[in-house]
Every structure is written in structure tokens, then in C-alpha cells.
C-alpha positions as a printed NumPy array, in Angstrom:
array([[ 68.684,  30.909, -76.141],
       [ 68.629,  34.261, -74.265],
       [ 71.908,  34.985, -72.302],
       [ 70.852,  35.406, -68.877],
       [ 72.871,  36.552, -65.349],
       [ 73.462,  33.772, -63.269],
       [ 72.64 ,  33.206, -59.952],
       [ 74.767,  31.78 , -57.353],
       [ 73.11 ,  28.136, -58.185],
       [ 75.054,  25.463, -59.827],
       [ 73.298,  23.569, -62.408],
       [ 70.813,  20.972, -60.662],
       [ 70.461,  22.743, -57.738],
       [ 67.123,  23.423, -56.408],
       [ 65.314,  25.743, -54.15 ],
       [ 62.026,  24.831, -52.504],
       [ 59.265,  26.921, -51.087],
       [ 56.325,  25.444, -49.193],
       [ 52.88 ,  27.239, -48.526],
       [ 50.051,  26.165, -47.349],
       [ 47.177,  26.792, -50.253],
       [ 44.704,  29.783, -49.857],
       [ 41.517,  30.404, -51.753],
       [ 40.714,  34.109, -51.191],
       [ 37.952,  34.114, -53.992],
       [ 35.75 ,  32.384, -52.972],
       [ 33.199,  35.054, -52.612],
       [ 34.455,  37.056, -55.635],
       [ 32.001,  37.05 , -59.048],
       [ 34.512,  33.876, -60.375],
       [ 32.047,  31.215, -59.001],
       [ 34.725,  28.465, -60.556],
       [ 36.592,  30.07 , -57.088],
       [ 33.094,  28.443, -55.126],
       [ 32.821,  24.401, -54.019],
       [ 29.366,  24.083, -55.548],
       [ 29.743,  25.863, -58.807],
       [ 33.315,  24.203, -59.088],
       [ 32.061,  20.808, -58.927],
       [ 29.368,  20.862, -61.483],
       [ 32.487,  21.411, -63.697],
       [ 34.228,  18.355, -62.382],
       [ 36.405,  19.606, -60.334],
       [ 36.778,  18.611, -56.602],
       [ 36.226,  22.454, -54.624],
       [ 36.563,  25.532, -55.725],
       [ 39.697,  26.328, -57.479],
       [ 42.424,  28.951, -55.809],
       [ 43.265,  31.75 , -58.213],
       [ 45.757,  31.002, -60.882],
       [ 47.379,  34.218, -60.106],
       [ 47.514,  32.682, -55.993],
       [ 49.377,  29.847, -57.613],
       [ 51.479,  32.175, -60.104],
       [ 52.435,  34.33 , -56.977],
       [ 53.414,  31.219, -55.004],
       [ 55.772,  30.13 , -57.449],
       [ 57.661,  33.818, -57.977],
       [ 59.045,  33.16 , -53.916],
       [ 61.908,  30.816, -55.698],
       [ 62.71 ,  33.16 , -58.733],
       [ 63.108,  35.36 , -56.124],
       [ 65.332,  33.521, -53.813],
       [ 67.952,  32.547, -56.864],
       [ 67.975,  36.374, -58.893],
       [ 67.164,  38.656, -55.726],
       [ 65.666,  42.143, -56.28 ],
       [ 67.044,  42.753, -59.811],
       [ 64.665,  40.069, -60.748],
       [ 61.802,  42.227, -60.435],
       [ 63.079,  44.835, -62.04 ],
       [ 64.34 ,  43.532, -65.158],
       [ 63.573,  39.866, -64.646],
       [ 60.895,  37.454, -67.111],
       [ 58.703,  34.672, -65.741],
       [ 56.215,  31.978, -67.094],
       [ 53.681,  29.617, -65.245],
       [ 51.052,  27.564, -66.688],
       [ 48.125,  26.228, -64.609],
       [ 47.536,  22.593, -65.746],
       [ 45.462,  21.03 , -62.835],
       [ 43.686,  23.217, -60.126],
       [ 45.351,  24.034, -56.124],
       [ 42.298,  23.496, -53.69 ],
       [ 42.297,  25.288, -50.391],
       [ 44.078,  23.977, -47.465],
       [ 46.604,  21.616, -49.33 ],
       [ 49.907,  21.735, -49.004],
       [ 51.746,  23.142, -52.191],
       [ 55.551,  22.281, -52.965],
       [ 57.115,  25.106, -55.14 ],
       [ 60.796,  23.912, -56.301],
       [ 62.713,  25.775, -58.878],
       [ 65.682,  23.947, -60.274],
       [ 68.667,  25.697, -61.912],
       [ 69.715,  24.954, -65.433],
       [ 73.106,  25.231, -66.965],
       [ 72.044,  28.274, -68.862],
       [ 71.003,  30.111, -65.76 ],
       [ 67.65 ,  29.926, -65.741],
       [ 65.004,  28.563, -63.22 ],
       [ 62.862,  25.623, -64.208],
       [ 59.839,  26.043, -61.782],
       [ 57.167,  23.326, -60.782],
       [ 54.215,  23.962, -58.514],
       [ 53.002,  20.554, -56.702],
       [ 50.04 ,  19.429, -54.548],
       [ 50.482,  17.019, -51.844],
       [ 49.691,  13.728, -54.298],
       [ 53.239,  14.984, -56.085],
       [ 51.135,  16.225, -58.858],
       [ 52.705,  18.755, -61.151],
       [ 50.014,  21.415, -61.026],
       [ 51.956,  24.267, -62.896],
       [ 55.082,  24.44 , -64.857],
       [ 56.88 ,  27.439, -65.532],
       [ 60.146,  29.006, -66.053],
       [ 62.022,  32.467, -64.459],
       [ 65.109,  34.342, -66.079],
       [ 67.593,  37.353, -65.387],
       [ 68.1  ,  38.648, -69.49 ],
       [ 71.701,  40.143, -69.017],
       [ 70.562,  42.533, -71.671],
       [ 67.56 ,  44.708, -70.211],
       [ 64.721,  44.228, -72.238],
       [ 63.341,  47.91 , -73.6  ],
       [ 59.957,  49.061, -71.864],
       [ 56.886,  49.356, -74.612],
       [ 55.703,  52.88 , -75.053],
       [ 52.721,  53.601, -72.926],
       [ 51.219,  54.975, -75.826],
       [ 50.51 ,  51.85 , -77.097],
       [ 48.25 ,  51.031, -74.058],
       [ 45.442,  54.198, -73.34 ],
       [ 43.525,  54.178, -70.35 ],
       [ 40.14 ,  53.458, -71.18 ],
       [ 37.288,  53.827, -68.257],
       [ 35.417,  50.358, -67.789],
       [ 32.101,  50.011, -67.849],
       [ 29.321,  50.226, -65.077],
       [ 29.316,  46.35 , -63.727],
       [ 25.452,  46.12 , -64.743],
       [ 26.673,  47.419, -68.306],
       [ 29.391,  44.877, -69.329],
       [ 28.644,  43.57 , -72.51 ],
       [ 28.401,  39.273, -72.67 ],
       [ 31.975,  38.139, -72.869],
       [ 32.293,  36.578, -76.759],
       [ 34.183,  36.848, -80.011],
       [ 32.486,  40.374, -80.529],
       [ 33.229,  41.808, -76.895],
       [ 37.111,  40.113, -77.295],
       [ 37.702,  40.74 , -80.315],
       [ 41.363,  41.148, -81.465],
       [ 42.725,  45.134, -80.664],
       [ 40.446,  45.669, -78.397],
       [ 41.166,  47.637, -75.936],
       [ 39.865,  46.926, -72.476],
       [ 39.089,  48.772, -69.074],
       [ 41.681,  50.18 , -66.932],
       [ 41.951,  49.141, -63.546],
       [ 43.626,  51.741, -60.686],
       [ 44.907,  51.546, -57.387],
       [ 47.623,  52.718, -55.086],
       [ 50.035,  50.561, -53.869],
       [ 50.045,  51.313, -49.668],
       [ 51.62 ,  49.657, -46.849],
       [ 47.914,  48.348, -45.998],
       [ 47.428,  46.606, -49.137],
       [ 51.104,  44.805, -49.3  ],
       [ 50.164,  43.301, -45.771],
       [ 46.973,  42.206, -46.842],
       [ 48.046,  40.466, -49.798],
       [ 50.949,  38.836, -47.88 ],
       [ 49.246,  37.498, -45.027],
       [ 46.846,  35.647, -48.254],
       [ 49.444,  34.577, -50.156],
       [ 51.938,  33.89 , -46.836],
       [ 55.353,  35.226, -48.185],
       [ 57.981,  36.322, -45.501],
       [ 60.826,  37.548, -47.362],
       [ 61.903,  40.935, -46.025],
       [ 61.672,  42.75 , -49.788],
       [ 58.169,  43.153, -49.278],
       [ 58.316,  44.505, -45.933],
       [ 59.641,  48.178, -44.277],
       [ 59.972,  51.459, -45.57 ],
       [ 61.866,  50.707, -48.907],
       [ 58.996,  47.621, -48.959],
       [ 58.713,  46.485, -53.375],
       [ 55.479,  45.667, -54.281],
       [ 54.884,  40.993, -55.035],
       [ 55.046,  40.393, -58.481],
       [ 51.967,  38.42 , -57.507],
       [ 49.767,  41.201, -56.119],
       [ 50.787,  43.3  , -59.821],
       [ 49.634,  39.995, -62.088],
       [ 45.901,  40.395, -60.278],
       [ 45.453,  43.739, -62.257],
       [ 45.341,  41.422, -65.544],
       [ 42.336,  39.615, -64.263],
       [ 40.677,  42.504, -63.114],
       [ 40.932,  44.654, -67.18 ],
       [ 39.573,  41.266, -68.419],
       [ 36.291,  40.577, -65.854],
       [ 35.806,  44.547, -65.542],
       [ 34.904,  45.063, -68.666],
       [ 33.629,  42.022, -69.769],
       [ 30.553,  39.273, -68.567],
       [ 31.678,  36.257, -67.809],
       [ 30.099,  33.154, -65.495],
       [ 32.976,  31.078, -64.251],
       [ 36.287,  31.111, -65.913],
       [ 39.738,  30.022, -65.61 ],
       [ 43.067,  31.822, -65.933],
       [ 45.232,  29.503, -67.526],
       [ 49.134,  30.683, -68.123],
       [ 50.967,  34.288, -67.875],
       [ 54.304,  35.027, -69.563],
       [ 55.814,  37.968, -67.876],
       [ 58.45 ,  40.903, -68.509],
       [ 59.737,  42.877, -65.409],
       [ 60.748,  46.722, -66.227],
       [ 60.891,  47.937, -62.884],
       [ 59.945,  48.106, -58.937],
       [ 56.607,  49.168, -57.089],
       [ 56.886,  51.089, -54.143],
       [ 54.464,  52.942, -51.216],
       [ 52.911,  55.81 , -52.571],
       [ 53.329,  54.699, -56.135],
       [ 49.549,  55.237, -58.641],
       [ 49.695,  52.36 , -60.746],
       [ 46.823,  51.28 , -63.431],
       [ 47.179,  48.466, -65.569],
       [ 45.798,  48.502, -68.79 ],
       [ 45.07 ,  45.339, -71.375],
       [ 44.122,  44.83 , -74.768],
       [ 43.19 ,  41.52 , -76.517],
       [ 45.457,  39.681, -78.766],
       [ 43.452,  36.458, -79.83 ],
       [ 40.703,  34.414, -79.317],
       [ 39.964,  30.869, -79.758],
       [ 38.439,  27.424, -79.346],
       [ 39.729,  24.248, -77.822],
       [ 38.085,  21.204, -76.929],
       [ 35.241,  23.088, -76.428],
       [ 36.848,  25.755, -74.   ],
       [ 36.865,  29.26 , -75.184],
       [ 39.821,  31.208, -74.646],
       [ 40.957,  34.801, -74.942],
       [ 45.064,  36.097, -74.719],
       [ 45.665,  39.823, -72.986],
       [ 48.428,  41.595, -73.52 ],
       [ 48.257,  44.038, -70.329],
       [ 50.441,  46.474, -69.218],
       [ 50.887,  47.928, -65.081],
       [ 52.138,  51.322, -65.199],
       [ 53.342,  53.496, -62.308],
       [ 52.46 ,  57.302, -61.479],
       [ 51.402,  57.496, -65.287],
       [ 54.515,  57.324, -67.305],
       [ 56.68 ,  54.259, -65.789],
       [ 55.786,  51.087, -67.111],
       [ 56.716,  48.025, -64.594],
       [ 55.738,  44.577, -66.024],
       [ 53.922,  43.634, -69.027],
       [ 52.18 ,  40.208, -69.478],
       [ 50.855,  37.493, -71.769],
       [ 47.723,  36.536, -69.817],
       [ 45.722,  33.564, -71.149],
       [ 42.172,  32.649, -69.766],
       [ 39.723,  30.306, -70.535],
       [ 36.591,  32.982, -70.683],
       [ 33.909,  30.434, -71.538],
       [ 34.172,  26.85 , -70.584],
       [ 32.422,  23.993, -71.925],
       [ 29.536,  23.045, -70.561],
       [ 29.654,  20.367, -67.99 ],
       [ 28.686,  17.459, -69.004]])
């Protein structure tokens, strides 16, 4: 088991984070994100983004490793029933003897809608060579070739997706995703590890067609902080795909990288690209 620093918590302790669920997607391309389109698939609304859920949960992580969390820091959450808008979500993370987090995402029925896991590695983990991840322009959105085994297949090497992180942006992504804590805020303001995990939808549904789909689990490796003024683009390529139970899935491995040179979190991002059809 990996050594990790520990935080102040004793073993069984727990820290709890409350929000109250926002679907911001609802008119994005993702119809599974729509009430109508969501329900033909059996589900009761529209489903709020996996990486909404994902950044709710990082608040605790957060709260038990402080800032050196996000800069050397890992995390896991996976999505196992959908958060609707307007519920009432119950993040907890519990301490463990070793010093980790055990996280657990609930809606207001008590239902464990995401497990997941946060660490502080006392050894810092070594950053992968940007080399390994070249830009590559995506395609025009009328030009995206059908998502499928082809389109995914393993090595390739997907769209990159830009932007620059501004005080204007941070806002807007914390008033959605409703997180206070003063880190994100002011002058020396660090960019949510849940606004830099969007990026690894947007190399997947940028260069690819999908209709709806479902991100289902991320597995993620802080290497360092984004701040105001920093260019970041994130950049994917595909690892696997395959079939379960009739879903069709597709694993990313995408890395964010700041001002061109400084890489600053690398993920395992798993999505269900095709789902079965409803029956």
C-alpha cells in the first residue's frame, strides 16, 4: 500500500460536505444531461455531469490534505447511480488508518451514488513527459467521425482542447458547482480540480460523434497548481475499448498541461460512449 502524508484526521473520522445538486448540461450536445432523452434510457431526469459529481466530492480531499493535495495529491471516483438536479447530495470522506480518504457521494434516499478514494503519496509521483501527449487540432464539429472501435481505437490520439484559466472562468465554475473555500478565490486563486477534469470530456466528444453517453469513473494524479493567466490544453489518447452488458465503453488517458511545458494532472477517464439501446 502506498505510504501516504497524513492529515490531521484520526482514523474513523469523517468530514462532510453538502451541496445542493446542479445540472449545468442540460443544453450541452450530451442529451443523457436532458429529462426527455434521459428517460427513454430509464433513468428518472437528466443526469448531472459525472465530472459535477467528481468535483463535488474533491471539497473533502481538500479539507483533510489542504493545498499540497492538488499539487501532488491522487484521487478516484466512480459514478454508480446518476445525481439529478435539485437534490441534496451528502459528500463524506472518512479517514483510514493508512492516511487515506475513503470518499462516498450520497443522494437524499442515502444512496451511495459514487465511491471513491483521495491520497497525499509522501513520495511525489514523477510528471510523464509531454512528449508522450502531442497536441493534435480536433476536427470541425460537422466532421467528427461516428464514435466506434475504428474512431477509438487503442493509441489514438485525440483532439486537444485549450483555454485560459481567468478570474472570470473560476467564478463561473464555482457559483455551478457552489464551493466556498478561499483556495479558489483572490489573487493567488488555484484553479478546482473539478473545472481541470472537464477538459477530459471535452478531447473525447471533440473529436469524436457520440449521441448520449455517460462518464463513468476517473483515477487522477496531481503534479501541480493552476493559476490566473496560466494557457493550459489538455490532451488525451485512448487506452482501451470494450463491451459490457451491452454498454460500450472507451478508457482516456489525458493529460492538462500548463503554458506548454508544465504538466498538472493526468487522468484515467472511463466513459460509456455508446449505450445500449433502451429497451
Amino acid at each position: 500500500m502506498t505510504q501516504t502524508d497524513r492529515s490531521t484526521l484520526a482514523a474513523g473520522q469523517k468530514l462532510a460536505h453538502r451541496v445542493l445538486a446542479y445540472n449545468g448540461a442540460t443544453h450541452s450536445e450530451n442529451k443523457i444531461h436532458e429529462d426527455s432523452v434521459a428517460k427513454q434510457f430509464g433513468f428518472r431526469g437528466g443526469l448531472v455531469p459525472g465530472v459535477t459529481d467528481y468535483a463535488y466530492m474533491t471539497r473533502p480531499a481538500l479539507d483533510a490534505f489542504g493545498v499540497h493535495w492538488m499539487e501532488r495529491g491522487t484521487m478516484s471516483a466512480r459514478f454508480l447511480k446518476p445525481i439529478y438536479h435539485g437534490e441534496m447530495v451528502d459528500v463524506v470522506g472518512t479517514a483510514t488508518a493508512d492516511g487515506s480518504l475513503e470518499l462516498a457521494a450520497m443522494n437524499e434516499q442515502g444512496e451511495l451514488c459514487a465511491p471513491g478514494s483521495a491520497a497525499l503519496p509522501r513520495d511525489v509521483a514523477s510528471p510523464p513527459d509531454v512528449a508522450d501527449f502531442p497536441e493534435r487540432p480536433t476536427p470541425a464539429a460537422d466532421a467528427r467521425p461516428p464514435a466506434d472501435e475504428e474512431s477509438l481505437a487503442a493509441g489514438t490520439v485525440l483532439g486537444t482542447a485549450y483555454a485560459d484559466f481567468t478570474p472570470e472562468v473560476a467564478e463561473r465554475f464555482l457559483s455551478e458547482v457552489e464551493d466556498d473555500h478561499p483556495v479558489y478565490r483572490g489573487p493567488e486563486a488555484i484553479a478546482h480540480p473539478g473545472y481541470l477534469i472537464r477538459f477530459a470530456n471535452d478531447v473525447l466528444h471533440r473529436s469524436v460523434l457520440m449521441g448520449p453517453w455517460i462518464h463513468v469513473e476517473s483515477e487522477t494524479q496531481h503534479h501541480g497548481l493552476v493559476r490566473y493567466g496560466d494557457a493550459l490544453s489538455t490532451r488525451g489518447k485512448v487506452l482501451e475499448v470494450f463491451e459490457r452488458k451491452g454498454h460500450r465503453f472507451v478508457v482516456l488517458d489525458v493529460l492538462t498541461v500548463a503554458n506548454g511545458d508544465r504538466p498538472v494532472q493526468r487522468v484515467r477517464h472511463t466513459a460509456i460512449y455508446q449505450l445500449r439501446p433502451p429497451e
